[in-house]
CSV table of C-alpha atoms in Angstrom, one decimal:
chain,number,residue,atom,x,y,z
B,1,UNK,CA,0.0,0.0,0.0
B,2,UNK,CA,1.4,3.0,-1.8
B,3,UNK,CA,2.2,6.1,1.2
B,4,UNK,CA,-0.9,8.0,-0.7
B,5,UNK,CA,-3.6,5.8,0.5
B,6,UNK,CA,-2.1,5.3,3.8
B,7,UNK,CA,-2.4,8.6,4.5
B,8,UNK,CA,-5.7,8.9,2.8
B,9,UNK,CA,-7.1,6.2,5.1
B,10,UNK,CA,-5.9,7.5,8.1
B,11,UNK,CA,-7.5,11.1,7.7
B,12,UNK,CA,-11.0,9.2,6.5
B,13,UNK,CA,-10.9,6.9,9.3
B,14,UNK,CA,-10.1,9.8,11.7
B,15,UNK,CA,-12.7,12.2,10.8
B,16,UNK,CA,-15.1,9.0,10.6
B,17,UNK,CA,-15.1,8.1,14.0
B,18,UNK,CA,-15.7,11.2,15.1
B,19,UNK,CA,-18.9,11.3,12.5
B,20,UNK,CA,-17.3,14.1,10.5
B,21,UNK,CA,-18.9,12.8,7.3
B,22,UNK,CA,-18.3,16.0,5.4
B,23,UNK,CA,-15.2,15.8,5.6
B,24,UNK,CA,-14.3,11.9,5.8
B,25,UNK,CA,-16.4,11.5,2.4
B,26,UNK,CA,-13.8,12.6,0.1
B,27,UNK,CA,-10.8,11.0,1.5
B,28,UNK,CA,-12.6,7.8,0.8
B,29,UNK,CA,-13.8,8.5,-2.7
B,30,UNK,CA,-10.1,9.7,-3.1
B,31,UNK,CA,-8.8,6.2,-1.7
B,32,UNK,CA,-11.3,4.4,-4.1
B,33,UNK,CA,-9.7,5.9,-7.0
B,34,UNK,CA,-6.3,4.5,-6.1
B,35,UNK,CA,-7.9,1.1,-5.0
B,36,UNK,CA,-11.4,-0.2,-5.5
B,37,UNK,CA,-11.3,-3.4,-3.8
B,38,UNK,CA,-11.0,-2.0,0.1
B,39,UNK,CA,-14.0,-3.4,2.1
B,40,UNK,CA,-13.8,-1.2,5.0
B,41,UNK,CA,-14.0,1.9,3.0
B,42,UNK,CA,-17.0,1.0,1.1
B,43,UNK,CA,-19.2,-0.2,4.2
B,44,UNK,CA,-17.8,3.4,5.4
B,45,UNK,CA,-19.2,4.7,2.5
B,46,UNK,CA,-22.0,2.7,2.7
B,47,UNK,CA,-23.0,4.0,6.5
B,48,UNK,CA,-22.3,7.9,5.4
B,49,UNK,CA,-24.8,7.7,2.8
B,50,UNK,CA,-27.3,5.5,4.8
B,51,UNK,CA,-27.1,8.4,7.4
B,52,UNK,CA,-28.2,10.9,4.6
B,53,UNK,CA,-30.9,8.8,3.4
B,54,UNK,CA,-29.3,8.3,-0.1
B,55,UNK,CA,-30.9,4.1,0.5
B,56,UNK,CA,-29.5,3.3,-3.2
B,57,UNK,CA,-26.1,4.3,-3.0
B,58,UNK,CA,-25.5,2.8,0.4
B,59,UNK,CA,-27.0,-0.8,-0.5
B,60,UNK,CA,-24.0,-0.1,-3.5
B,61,UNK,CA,-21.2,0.3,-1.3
B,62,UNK,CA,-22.5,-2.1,1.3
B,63,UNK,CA,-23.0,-4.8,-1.2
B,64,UNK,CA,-19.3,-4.3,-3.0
B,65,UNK,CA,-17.7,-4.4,0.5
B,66,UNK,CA,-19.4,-8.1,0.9
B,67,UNK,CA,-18.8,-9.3,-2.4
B,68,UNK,CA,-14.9,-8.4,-1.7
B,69,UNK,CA,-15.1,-9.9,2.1
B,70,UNK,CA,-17.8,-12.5,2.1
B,71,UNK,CA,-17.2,-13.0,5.8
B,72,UNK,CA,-17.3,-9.2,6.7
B,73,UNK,CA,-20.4,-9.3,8.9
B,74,UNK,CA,-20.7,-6.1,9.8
B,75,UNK,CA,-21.0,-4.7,6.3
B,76,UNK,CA,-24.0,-7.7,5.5
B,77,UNK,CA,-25.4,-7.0,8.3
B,78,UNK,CA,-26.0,-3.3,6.8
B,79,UNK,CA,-26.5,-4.5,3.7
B,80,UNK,CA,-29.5,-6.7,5.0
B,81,UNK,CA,-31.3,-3.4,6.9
B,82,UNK,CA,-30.3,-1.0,3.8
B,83,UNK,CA,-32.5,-3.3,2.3
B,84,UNK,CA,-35.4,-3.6,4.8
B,85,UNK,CA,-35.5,0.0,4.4
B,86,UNK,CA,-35.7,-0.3,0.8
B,87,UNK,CA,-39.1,-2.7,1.1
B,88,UNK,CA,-36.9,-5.7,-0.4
B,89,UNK,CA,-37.7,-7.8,2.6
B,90,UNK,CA,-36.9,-10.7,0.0
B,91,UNK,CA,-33.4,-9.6,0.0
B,92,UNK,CA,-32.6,-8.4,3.6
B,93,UNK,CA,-34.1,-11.9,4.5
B,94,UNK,CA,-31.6,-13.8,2.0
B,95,UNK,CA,-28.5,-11.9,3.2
B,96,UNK,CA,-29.4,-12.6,6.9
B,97,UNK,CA,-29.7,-16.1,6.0
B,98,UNK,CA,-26.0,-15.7,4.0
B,99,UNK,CA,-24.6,-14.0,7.7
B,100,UNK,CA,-25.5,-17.3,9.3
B,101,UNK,CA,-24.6,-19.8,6.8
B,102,UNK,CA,-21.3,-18.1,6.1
B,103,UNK,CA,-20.6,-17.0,9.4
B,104,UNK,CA,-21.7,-20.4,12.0
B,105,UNK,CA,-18.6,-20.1,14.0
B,106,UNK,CA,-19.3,-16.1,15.0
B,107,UNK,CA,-23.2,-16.7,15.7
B,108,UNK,CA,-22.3,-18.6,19.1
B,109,UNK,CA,-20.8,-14.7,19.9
B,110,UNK,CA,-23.4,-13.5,22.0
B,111,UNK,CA,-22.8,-10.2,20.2
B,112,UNK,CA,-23.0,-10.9,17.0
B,113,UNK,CA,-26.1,-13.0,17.8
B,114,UNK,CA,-27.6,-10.2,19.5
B,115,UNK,CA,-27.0,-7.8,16.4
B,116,UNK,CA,-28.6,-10.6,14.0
B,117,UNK,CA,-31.8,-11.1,16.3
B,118,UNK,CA,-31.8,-7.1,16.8
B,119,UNK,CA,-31.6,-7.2,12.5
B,120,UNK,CA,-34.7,-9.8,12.3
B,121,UNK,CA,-36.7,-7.9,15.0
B,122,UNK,CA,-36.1,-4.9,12.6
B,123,UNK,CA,-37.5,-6.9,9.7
B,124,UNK,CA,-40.6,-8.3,11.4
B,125,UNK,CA,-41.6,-4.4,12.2
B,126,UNK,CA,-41.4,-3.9,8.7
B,127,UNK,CA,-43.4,-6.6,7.9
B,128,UNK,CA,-45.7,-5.4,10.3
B,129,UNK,CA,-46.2,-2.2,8.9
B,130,UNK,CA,-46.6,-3.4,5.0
B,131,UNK,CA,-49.6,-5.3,6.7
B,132,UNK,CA,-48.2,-8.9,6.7
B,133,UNK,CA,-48.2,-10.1,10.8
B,134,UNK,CA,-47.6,-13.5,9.6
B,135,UNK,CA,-44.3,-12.7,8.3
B,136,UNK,CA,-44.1,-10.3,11.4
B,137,UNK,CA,-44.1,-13.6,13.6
B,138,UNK,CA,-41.8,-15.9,11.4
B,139,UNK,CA,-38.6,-12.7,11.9
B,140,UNK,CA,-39.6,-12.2,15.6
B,141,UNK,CA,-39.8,-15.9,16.0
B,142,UNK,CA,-36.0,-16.3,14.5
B,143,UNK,CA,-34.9,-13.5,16.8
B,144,UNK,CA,-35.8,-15.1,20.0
B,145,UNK,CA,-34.8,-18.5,18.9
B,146,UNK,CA,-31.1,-16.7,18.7
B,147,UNK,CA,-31.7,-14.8,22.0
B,148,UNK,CA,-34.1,-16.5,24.1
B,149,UNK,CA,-33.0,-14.2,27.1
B,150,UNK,CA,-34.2,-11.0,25.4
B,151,UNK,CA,-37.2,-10.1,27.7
B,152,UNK,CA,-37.9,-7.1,25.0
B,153,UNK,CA,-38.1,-9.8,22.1
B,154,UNK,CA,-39.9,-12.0,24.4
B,155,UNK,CA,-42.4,-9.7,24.9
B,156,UNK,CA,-42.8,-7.9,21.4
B,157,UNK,CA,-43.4,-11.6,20.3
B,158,UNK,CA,-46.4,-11.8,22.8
B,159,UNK,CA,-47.7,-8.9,21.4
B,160,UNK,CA,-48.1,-10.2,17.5
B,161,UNK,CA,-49.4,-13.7,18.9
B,162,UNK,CA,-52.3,-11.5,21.4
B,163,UNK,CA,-52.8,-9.1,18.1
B,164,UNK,CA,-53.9,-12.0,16.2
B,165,UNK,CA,-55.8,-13.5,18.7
B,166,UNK,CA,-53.6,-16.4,20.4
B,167,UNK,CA,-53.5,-15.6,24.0
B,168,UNK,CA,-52.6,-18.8,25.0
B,169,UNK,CA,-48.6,-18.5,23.0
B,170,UNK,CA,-48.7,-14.6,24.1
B,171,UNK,CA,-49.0,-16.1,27.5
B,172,UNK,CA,-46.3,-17.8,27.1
B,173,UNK,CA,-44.1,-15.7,25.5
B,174,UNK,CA,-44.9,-13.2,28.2
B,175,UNK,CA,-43.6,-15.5,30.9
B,176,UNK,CA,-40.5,-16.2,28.9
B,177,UNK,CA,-39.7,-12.6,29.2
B,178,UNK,CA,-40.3,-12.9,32.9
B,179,UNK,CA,-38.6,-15.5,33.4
B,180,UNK,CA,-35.6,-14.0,31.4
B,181,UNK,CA,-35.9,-10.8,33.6
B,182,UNK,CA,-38.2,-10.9,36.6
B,183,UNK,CA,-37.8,-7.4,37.5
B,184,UNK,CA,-38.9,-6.2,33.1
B,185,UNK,CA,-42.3,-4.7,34.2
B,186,UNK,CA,-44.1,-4.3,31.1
B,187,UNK,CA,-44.0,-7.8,30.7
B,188,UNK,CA,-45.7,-8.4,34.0
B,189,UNK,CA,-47.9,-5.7,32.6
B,190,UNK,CA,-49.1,-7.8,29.6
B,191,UNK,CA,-49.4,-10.9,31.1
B,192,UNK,CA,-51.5,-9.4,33.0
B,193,UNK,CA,-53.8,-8.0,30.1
B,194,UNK,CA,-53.3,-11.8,28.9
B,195,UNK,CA,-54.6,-13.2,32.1
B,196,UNK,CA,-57.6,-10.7,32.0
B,197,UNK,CA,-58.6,-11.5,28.1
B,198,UNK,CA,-58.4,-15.4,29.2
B,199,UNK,CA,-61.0,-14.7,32.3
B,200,UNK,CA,-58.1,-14.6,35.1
B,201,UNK,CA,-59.0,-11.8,36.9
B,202,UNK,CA,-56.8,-13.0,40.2
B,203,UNK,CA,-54.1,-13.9,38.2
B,204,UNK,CA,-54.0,-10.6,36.4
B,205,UNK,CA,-54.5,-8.7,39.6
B,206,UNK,CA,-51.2,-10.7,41.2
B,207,UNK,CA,-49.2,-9.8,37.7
B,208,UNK,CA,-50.4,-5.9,38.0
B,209,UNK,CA,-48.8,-5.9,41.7
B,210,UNK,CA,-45.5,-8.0,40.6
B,211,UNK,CA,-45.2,-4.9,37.9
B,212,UNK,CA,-45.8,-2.5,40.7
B,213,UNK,CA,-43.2,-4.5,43.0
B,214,UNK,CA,-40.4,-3.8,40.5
B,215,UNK,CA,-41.8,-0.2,39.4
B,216,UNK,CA,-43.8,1.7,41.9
B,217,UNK,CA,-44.6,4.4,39.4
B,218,UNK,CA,-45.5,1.9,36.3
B,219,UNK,CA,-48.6,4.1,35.7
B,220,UNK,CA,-50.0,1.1,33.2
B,221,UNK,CA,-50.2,-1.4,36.1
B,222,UNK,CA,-51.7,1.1,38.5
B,223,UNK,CA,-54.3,1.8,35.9
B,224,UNK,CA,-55.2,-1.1,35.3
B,225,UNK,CA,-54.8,-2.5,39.3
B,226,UNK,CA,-57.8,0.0,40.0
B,227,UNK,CA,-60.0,-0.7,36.7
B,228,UNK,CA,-60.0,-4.7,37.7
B,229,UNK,CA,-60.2,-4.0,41.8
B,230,UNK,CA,-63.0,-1.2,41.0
B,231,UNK,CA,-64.9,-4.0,38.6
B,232,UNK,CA,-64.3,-6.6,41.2
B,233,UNK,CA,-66.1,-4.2,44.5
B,234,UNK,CA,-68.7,-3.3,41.3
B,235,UNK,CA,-69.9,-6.7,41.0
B,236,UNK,CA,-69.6,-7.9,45.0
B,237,UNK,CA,-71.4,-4.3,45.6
B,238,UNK,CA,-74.0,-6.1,43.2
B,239,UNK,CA,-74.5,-9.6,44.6
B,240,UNK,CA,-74.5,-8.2,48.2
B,241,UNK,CA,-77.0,-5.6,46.7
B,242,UNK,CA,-78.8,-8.2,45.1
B,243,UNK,CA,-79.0,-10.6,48.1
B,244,UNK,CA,-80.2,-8.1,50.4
B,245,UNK,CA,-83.1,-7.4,47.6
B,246,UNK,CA,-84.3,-11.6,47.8
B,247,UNK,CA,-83.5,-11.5,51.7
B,248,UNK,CA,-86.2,-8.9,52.2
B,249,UNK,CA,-88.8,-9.9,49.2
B,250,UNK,CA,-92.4,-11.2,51.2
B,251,UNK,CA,-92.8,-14.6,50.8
């Protein structure tokens, strides 16, 4: 490596870590010219024009930097979102399923695992939003399966399985993310809402408290604490009301 690029990769790299894009962009475009084939400098690329919203150009540079290091995870992994943000969920689903084909030896790094789940989570919210929860639930279902212990996941799968209707797996999904992390109160929060929509208002009540036993100011759980308690005195108010009524009717 000629003493021009050198120094022209030192100065982008510098003013790229400090997010000086205005200035970094050049110095890369300038070591380009000298040498096309450098990885690192197109994902750099890649990111600078993600950041500006120019999609197109970035999947460019994001896709060259893989095609010259196939194992250069970080750069699919932006490839993949650059095209989740495009609406080719087609594509970012290939090149997710390139990043663990290619790449079985890194995915038992916890982070690298966590960045892939984080990368499907991403693509089931897309999916969500075009309208198509089924796909939703397929991408947040491969994000949990690599990070069971994500109470967040956990829980955002819970959501898509009570939207469509399935308490019984949001439930469950729910108590995963307890279980994960006892003390992550919206969970505790939802399996409450779960317990209520599958006729447990005890159960829901005790979930509601457990919320307000890690949170004290979780203002969902107290709402909903005194909307179950004030239906439960409703309906007692209403049997005692209604037993006093037969208790005094003439025979």
């Amino acid at each position: 490596m000629d003493e021009r690029l050198k120094d022209l990769l030192r100065v982008a790299r510098e003013h790229y870590q400090r997010r000086d894009y205005d200035r970094a962009e050049p110095a890369l475009r300038q070591a380009l010219a000298l040498h096309g084939e450098l990885a690192d400098v197109h994902d750099m690329l890649g990111v600078i024009l993600h950041d500006r919203g120019d999609l197109v150009g970035a999947r460019f540079h994001f896709a060259n930097a893989a095609r010259i290091n196939p194992a250069y995870t970080e750069a699919l992994m932006n490839l993949a979102v650059t095209h989740a943000d495009l609406g080719d969920y087609e594509a970012a689903r290939e090149v997710y399923r390139r990043i663990q084909s290619e790449h079985t030896g890194t995915t038992s790094d916890p982070f690298v695992r966590g960045k892939i789940a984080n990368m499907h989570a991403d693509l089931s919210q897309a999916y969500l939003d075009a309208g198509s929860p089924r796909d939703a639930i397929a991408e947040l279902r491969r994000a949990v399966d690599l990070c069971p212990r994500f109470p967040d996941l956990q829980a955002r799968l819970g959501n898509l399985y009570r939207d469509q209707g399935n308490h019984a797996l949001a439930r469950e999904h729910y108590t995963a993310a307890i279980e994960a992390n006892p003390r992550y109160a919206p969970a505790h929060v939802l399996l409450g809402l779960t317990m209520l929509a599958l006729g447990s208002p005890d159960q829901a009540v005790a979930c509601f408290r457990s919320a307000l036993s890690v949170d004290p100011d979780n203002k969902s759980a107290k709402m909903y604490l005194r909307l179950v308690e004030a239906q439960r005195n409703a309906r007692a108010a209403r049997k005692t009301s209604s037993s006093r009524e037969g208790a005094s009717t003439p025979t």
